[in-house]
Short mmCIF file of N, CA, C and O and ligand atoms in Angstrom, two decimals:
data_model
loop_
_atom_site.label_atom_id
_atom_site.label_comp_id
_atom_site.label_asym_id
_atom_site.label_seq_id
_atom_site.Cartn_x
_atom_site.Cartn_y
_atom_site.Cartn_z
N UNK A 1 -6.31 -9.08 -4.96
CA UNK A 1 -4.87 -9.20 -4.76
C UNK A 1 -4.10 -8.61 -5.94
O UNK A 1 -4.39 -8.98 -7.07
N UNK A 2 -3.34 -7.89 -5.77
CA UNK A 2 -2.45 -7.26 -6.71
C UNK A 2 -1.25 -7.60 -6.88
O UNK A 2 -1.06 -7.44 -5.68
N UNK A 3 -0.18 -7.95 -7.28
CA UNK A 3 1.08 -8.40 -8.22
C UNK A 3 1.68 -8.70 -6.60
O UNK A 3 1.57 -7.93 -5.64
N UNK A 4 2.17 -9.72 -6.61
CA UNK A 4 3.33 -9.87 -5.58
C UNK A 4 4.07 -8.86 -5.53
O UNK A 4 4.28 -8.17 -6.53
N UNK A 5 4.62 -8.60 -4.26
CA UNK A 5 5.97 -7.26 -4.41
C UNK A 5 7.10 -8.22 -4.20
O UNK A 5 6.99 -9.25 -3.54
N UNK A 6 7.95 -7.92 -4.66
CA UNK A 6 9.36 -8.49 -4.42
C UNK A 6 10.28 -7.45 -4.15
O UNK A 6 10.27 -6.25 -4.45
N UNK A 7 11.39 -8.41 -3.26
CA UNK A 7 13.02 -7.81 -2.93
C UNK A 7 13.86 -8.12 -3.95
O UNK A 7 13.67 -9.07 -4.72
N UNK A 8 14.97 -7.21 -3.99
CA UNK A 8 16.05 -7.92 -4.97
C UNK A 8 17.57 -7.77 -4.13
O UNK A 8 18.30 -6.82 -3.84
N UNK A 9 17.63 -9.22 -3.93
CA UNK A 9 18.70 -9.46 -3.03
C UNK A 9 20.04 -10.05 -4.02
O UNK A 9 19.68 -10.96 -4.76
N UNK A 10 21.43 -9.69 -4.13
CA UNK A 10 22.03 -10.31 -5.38
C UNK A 10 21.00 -9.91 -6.39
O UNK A 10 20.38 -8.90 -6.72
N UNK A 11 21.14 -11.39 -6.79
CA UNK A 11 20.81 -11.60 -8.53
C UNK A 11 19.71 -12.20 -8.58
O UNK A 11 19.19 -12.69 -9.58
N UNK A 12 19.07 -12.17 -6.85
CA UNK A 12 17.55 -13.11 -7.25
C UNK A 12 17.16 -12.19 -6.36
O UNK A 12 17.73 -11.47 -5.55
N UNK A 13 15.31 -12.53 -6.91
CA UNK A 13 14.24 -11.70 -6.70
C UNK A 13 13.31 -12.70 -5.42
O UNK A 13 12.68 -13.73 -5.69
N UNK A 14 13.43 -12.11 -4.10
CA UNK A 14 12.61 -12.97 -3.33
C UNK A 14 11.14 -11.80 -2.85
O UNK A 14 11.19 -10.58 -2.76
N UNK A 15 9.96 -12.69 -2.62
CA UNK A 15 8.96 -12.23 -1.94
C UNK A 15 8.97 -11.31 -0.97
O UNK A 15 9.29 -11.58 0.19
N UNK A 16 8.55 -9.96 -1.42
CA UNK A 16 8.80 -9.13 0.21
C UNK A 16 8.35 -9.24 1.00
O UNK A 16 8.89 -8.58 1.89
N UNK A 17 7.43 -9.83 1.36
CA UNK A 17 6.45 -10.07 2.50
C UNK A 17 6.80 -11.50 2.87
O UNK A 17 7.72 -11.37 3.68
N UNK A 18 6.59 -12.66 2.74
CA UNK A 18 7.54 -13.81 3.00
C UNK A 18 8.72 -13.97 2.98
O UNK A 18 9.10 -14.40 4.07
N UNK A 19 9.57 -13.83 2.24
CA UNK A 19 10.78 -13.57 2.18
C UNK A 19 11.31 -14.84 1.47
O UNK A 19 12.51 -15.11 1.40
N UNK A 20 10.11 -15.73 0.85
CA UNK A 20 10.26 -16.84 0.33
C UNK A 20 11.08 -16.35 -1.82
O UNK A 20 10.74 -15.40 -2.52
N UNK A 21 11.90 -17.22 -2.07
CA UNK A 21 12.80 -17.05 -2.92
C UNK A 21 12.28 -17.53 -4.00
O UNK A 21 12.00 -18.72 -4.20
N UNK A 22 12.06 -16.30 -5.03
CA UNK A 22 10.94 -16.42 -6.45
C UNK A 22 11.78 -16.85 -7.29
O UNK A 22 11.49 -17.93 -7.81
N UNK A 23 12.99 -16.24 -7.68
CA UNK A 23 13.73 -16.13 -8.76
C UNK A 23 15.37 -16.17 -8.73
O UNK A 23 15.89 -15.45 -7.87
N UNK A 24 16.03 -16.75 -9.36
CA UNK A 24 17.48 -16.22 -8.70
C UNK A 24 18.60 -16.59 -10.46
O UNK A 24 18.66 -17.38 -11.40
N UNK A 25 18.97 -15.91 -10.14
CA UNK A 25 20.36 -16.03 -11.54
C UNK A 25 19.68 -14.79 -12.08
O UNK A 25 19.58 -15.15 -13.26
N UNK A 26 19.14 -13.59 -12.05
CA UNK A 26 19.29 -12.62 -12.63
C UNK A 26 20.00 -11.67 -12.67
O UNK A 26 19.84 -10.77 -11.84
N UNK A 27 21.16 -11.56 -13.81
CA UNK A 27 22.07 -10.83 -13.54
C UNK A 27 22.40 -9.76 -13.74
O UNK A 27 23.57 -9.39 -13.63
N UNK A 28 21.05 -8.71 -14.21
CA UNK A 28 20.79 -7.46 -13.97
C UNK A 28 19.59 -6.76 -14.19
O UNK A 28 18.72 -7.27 -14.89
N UNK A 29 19.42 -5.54 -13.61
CA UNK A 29 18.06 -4.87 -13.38
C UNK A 29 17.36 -5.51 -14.61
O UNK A 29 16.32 -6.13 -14.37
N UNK A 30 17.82 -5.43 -15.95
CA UNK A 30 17.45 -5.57 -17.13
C UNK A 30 16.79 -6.91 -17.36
O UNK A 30 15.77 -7.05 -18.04
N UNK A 31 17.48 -7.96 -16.71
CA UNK A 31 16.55 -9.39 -17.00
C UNK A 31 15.84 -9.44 -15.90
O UNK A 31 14.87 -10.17 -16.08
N UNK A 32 15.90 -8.86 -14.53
CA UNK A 32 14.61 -8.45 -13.86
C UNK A 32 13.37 -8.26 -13.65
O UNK A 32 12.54 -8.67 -12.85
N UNK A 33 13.41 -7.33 -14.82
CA UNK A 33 12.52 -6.53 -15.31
C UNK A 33 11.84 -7.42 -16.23
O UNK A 33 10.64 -7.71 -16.10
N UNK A 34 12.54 -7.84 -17.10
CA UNK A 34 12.15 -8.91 -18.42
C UNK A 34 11.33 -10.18 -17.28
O UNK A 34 10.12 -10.02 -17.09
N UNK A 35 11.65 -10.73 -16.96
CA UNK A 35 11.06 -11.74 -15.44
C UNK A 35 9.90 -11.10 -14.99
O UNK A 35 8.89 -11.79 -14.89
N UNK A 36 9.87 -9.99 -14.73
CA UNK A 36 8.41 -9.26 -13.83
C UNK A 36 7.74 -8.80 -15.07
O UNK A 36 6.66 -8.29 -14.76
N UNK A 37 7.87 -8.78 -15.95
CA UNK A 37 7.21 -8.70 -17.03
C UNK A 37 6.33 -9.82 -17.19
O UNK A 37 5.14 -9.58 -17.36
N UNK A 38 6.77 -11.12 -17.15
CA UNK A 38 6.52 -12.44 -17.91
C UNK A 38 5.75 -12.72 -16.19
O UNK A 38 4.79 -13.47 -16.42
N UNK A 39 5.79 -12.49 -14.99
CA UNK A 39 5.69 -13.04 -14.10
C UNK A 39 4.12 -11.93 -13.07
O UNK A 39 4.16 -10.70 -13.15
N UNK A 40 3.50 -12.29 -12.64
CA UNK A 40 2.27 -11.17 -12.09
C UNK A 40 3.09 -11.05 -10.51
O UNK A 40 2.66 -11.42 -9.42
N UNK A 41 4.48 -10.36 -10.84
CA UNK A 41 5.34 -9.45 -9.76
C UNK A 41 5.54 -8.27 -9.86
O UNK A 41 5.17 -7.86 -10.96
N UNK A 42 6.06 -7.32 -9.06
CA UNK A 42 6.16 -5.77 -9.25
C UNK A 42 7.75 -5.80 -8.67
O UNK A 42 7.80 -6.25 -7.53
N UNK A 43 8.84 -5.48 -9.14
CA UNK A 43 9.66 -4.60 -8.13
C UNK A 43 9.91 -3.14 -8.02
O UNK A 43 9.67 -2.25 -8.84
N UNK A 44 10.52 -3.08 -6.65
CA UNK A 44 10.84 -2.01 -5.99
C UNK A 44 11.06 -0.68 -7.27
O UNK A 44 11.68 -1.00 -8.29
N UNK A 45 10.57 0.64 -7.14
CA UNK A 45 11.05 1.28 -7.77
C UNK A 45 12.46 1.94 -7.34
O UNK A 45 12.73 2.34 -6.21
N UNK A 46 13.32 1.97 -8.48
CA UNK A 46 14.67 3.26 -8.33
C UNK A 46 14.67 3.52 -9.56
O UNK A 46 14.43 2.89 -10.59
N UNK A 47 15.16 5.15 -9.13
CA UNK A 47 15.50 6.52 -10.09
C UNK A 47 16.38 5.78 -11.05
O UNK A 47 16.62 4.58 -11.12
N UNK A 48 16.81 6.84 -11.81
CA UNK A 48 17.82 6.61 -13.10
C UNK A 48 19.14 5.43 -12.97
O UNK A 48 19.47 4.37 -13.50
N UNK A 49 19.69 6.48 -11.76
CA UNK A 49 20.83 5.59 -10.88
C UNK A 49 20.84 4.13 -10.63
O UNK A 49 21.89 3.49 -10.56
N UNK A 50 19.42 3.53 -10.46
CA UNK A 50 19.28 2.41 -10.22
C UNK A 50 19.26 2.56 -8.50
O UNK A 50 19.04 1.49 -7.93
N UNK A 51 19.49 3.89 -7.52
CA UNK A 51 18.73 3.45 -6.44
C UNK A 51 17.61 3.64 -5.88
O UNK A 51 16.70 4.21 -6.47
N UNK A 52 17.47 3.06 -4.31
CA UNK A 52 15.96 2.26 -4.51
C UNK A 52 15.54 3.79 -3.93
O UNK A 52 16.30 4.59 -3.38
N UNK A 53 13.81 4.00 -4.29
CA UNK A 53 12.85 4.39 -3.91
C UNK A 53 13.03 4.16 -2.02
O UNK A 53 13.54 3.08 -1.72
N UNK A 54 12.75 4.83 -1.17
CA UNK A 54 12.33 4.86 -0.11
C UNK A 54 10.92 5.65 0.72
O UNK A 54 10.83 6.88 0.81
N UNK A 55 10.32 5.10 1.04
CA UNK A 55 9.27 5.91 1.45
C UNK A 55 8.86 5.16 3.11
O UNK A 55 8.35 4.05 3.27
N UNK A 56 9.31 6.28 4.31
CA UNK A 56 9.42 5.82 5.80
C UNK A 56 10.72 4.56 5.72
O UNK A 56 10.55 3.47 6.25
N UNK A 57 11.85 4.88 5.07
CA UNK A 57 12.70 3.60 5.11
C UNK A 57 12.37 2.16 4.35
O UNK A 57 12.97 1.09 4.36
N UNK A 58 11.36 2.51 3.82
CA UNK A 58 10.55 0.92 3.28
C UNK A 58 10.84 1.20 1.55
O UNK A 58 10.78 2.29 0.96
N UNK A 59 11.16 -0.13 0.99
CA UNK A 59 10.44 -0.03 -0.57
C UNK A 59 9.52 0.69 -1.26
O UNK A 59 8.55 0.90 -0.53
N UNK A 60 9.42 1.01 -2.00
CA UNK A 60 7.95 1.72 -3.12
C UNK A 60 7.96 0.87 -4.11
O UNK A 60 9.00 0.34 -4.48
N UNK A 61 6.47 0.58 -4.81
CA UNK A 61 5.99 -0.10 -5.52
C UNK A 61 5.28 0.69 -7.08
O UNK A 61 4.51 1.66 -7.06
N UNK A 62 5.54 0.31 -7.77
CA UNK A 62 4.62 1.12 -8.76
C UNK A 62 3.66 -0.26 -9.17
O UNK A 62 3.95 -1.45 -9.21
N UNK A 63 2.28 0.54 -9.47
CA UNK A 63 1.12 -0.68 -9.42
C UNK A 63 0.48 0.07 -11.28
O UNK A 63 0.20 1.24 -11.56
N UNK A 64 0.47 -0.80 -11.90
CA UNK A 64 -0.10 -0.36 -13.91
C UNK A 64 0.19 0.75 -13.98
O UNK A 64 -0.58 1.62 -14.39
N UNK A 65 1.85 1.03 -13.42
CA UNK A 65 2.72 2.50 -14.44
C UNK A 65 2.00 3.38 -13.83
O UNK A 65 2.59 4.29 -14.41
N UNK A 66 1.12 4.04 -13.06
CA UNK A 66 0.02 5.19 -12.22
C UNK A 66 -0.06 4.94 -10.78
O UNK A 66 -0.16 5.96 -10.09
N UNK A 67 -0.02 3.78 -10.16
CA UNK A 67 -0.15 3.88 -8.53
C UNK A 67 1.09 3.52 -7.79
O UNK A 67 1.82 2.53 -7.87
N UNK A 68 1.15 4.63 -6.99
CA UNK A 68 2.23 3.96 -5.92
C UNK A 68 1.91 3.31 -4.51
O UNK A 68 1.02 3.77 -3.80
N UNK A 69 2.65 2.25 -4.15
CA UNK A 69 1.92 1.15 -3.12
C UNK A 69 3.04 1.22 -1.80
O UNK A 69 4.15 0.76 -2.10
N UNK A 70 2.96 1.54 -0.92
CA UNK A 70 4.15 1.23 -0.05
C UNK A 70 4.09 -0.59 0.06
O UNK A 70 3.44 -1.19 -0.80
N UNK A 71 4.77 -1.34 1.13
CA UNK A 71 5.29 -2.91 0.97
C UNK A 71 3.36 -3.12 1.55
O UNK A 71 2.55 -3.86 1.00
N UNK A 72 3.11 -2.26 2.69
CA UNK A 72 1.67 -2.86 3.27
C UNK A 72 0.77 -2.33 2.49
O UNK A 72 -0.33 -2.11 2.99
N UNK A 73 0.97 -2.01 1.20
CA UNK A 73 -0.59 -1.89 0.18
C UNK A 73 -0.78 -0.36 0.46
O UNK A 73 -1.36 0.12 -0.52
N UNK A 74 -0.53 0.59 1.39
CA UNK A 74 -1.31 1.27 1.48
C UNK A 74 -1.10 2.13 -0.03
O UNK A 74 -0.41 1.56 -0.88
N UNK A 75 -1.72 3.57 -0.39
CA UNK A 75 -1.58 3.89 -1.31
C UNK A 75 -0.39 5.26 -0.79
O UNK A 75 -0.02 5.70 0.30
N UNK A 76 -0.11 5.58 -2.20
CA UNK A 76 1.04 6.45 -1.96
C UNK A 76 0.93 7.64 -3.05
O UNK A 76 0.81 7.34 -4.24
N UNK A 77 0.98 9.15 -2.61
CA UNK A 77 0.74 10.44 -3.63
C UNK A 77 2.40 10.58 -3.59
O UNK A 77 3.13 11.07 -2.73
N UNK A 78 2.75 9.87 -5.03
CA UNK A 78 4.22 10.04 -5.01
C UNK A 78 3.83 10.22 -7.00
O UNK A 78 2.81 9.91 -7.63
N UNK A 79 5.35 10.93 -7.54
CA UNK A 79 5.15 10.85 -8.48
C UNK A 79 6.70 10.49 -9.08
O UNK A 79 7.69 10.73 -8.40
N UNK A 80 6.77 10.07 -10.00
CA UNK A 80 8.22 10.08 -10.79
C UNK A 80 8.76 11.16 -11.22
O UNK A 80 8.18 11.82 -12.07
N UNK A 81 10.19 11.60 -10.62
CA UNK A 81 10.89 12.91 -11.33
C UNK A 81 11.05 12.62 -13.04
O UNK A 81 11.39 11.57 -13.59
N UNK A 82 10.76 13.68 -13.55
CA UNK A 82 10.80 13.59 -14.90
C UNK A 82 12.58 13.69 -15.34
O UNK A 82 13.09 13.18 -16.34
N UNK A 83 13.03 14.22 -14.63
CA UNK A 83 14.85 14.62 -14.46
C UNK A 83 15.43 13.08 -13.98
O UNK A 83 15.88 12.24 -14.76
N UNK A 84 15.35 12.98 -13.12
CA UNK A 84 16.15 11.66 -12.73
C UNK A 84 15.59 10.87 -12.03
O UNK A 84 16.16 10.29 -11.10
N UNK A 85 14.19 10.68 -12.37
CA UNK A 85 13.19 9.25 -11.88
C UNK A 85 13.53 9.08 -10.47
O UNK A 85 13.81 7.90 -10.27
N UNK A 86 13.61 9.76 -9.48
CA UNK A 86 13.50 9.55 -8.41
C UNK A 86 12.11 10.24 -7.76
O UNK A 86 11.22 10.80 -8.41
N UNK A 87 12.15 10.08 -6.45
CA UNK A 87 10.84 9.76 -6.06
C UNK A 87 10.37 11.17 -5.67
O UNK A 87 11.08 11.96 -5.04
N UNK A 88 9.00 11.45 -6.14
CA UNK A 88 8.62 12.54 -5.71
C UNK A 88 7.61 12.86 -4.75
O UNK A 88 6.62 12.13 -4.85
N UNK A 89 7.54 13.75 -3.82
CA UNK A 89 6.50 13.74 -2.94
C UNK A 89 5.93 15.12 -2.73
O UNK A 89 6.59 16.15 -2.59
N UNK A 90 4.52 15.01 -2.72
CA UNK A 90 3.65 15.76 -2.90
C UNK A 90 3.72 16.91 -1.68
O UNK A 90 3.80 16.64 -0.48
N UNK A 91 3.67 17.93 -2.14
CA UNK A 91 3.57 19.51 -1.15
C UNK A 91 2.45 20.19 -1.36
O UNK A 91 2.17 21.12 -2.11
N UNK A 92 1.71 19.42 -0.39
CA UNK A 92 0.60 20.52 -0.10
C UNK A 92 -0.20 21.04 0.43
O UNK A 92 -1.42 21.17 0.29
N UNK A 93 0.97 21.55 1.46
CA UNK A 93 0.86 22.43 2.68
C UNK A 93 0.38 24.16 1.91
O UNK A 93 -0.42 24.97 2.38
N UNK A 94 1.32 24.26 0.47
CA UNK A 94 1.46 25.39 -0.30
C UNK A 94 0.23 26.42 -0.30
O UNK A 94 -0.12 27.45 0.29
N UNK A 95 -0.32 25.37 -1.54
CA UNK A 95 -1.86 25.66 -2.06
C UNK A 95 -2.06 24.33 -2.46
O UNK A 95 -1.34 23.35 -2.64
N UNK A 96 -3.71 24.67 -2.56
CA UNK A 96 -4.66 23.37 -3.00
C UNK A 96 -5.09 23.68 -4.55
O UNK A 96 -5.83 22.88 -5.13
N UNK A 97 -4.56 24.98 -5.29
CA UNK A 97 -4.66 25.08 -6.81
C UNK A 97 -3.67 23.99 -7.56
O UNK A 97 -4.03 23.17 -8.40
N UNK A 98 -2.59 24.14 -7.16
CA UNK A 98 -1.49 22.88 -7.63
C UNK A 98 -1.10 21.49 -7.32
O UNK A 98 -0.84 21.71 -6.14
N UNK A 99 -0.88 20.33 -7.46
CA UNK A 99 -0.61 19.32 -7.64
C UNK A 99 0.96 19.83 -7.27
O UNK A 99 1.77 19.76 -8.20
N UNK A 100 1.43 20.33 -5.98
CA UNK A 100 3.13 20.54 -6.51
C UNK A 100 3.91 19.62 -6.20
O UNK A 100 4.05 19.54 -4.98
N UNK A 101 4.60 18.75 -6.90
CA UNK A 101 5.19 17.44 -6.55
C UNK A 101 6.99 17.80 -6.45
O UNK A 101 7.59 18.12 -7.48
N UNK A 102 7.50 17.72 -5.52
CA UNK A 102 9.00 17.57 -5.25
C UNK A 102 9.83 17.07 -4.73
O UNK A 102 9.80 16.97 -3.51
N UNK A 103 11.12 16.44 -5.63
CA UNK A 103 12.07 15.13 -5.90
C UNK A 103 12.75 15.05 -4.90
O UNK A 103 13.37 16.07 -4.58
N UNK A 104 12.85 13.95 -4.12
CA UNK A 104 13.61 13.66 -2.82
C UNK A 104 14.84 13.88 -3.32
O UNK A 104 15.68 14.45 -2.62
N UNK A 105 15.04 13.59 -4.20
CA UNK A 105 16.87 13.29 -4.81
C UNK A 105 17.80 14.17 -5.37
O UNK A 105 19.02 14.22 -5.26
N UNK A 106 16.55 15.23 -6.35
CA UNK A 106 17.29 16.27 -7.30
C UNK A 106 16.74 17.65 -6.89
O UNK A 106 17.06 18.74 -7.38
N UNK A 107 15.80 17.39 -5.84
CA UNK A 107 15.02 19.09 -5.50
C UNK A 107 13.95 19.37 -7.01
O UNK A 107 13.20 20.35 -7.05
N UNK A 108 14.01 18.71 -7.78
CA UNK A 108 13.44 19.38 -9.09
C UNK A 108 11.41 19.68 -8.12
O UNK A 108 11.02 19.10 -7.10
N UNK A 109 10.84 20.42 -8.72
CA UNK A 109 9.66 20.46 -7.85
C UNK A 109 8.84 20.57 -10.09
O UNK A 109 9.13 21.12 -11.16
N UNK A 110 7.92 19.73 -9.59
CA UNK A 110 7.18 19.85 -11.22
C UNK A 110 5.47 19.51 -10.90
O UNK A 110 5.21 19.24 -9.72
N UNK A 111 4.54 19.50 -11.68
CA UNK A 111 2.95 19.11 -11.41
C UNK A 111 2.68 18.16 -11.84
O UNK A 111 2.39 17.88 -13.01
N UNK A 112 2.75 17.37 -10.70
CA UNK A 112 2.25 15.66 -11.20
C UNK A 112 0.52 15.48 -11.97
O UNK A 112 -0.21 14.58 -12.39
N UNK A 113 0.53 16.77 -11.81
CA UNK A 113 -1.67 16.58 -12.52
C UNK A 113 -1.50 16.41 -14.72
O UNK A 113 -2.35 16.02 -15.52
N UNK A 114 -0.11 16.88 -14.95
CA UNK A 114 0.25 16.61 -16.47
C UNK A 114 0.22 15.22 -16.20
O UNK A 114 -0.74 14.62 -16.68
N UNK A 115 1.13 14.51 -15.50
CA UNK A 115 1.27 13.29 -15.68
C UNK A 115 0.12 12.07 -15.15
O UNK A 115 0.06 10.94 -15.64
N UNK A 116 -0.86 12.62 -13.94
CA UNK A 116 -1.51 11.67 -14.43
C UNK A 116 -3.32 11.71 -15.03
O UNK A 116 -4.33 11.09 -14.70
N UNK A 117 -3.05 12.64 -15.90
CA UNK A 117 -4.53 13.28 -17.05
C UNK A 117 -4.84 11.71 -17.13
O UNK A 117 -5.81 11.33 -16.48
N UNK A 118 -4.27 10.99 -17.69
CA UNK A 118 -4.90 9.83 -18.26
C UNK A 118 -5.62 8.80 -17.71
O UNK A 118 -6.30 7.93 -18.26
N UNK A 119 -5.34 9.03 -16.41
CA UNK A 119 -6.18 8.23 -14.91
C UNK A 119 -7.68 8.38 -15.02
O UNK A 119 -8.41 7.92 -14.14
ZN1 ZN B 1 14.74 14.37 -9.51
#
């Protein structure tokens, strides 16, 4: 089992899959974050802006800073824009020499294989 996923509805953080209510009086991304830190939860990723990640209309998850999880676990070849942290998705219809990853949000297109060497 891997980190609960959570929603963030208001100022509290409920269970995405139950919909049962984890956390509440947080009154921004910032003590959120500080909470899912201290807590074995994940939330939703969003870009710079602070909005959310979508992938098929659903949430995205980042799983130890390297995996992306849609809400049903499955796995996800997404990468983080290095420009404005929005969500990137993999092209590769192209060629199979490149890793070419490009940003739903900003068009930026970059090679997610720099970012994840350390895997
Ligand atoms: Zn971008």
């Amino acid at each position: 089992m891997g980190p609960t996923k959570v929603m963030i509805k208001g100022d509290a953080l409920y269970d995405a899959k139950s919909g049962k209510l984890i956390q509440g009086g947080l009154a921004s991304r910032q003590a959120m974050e500080e909470y899912a830190a201290q807590h074995y939860i994940v939330l939703p990723e969003v870009d710079k802006s602070g909005k959310l990640w979508e992938w098929e209309g659903r949430p995205v998850y980042c799983l130890h800073g390297v995996r992306y999880e849609s809400l049903d676990d499955q796995p996800l070849h997404l990468a983080r824009c290095p420009d404005c942290g929005g969500m990137g998705v993999r092209i590769d219809e192209i060629t199979v020499e490149s890793d070419c990853i490009r940003c739903v949000t900003c068009g930026h297109e970059f090679d997610a294989r720099l970012e994840m060497m350390e895997t």
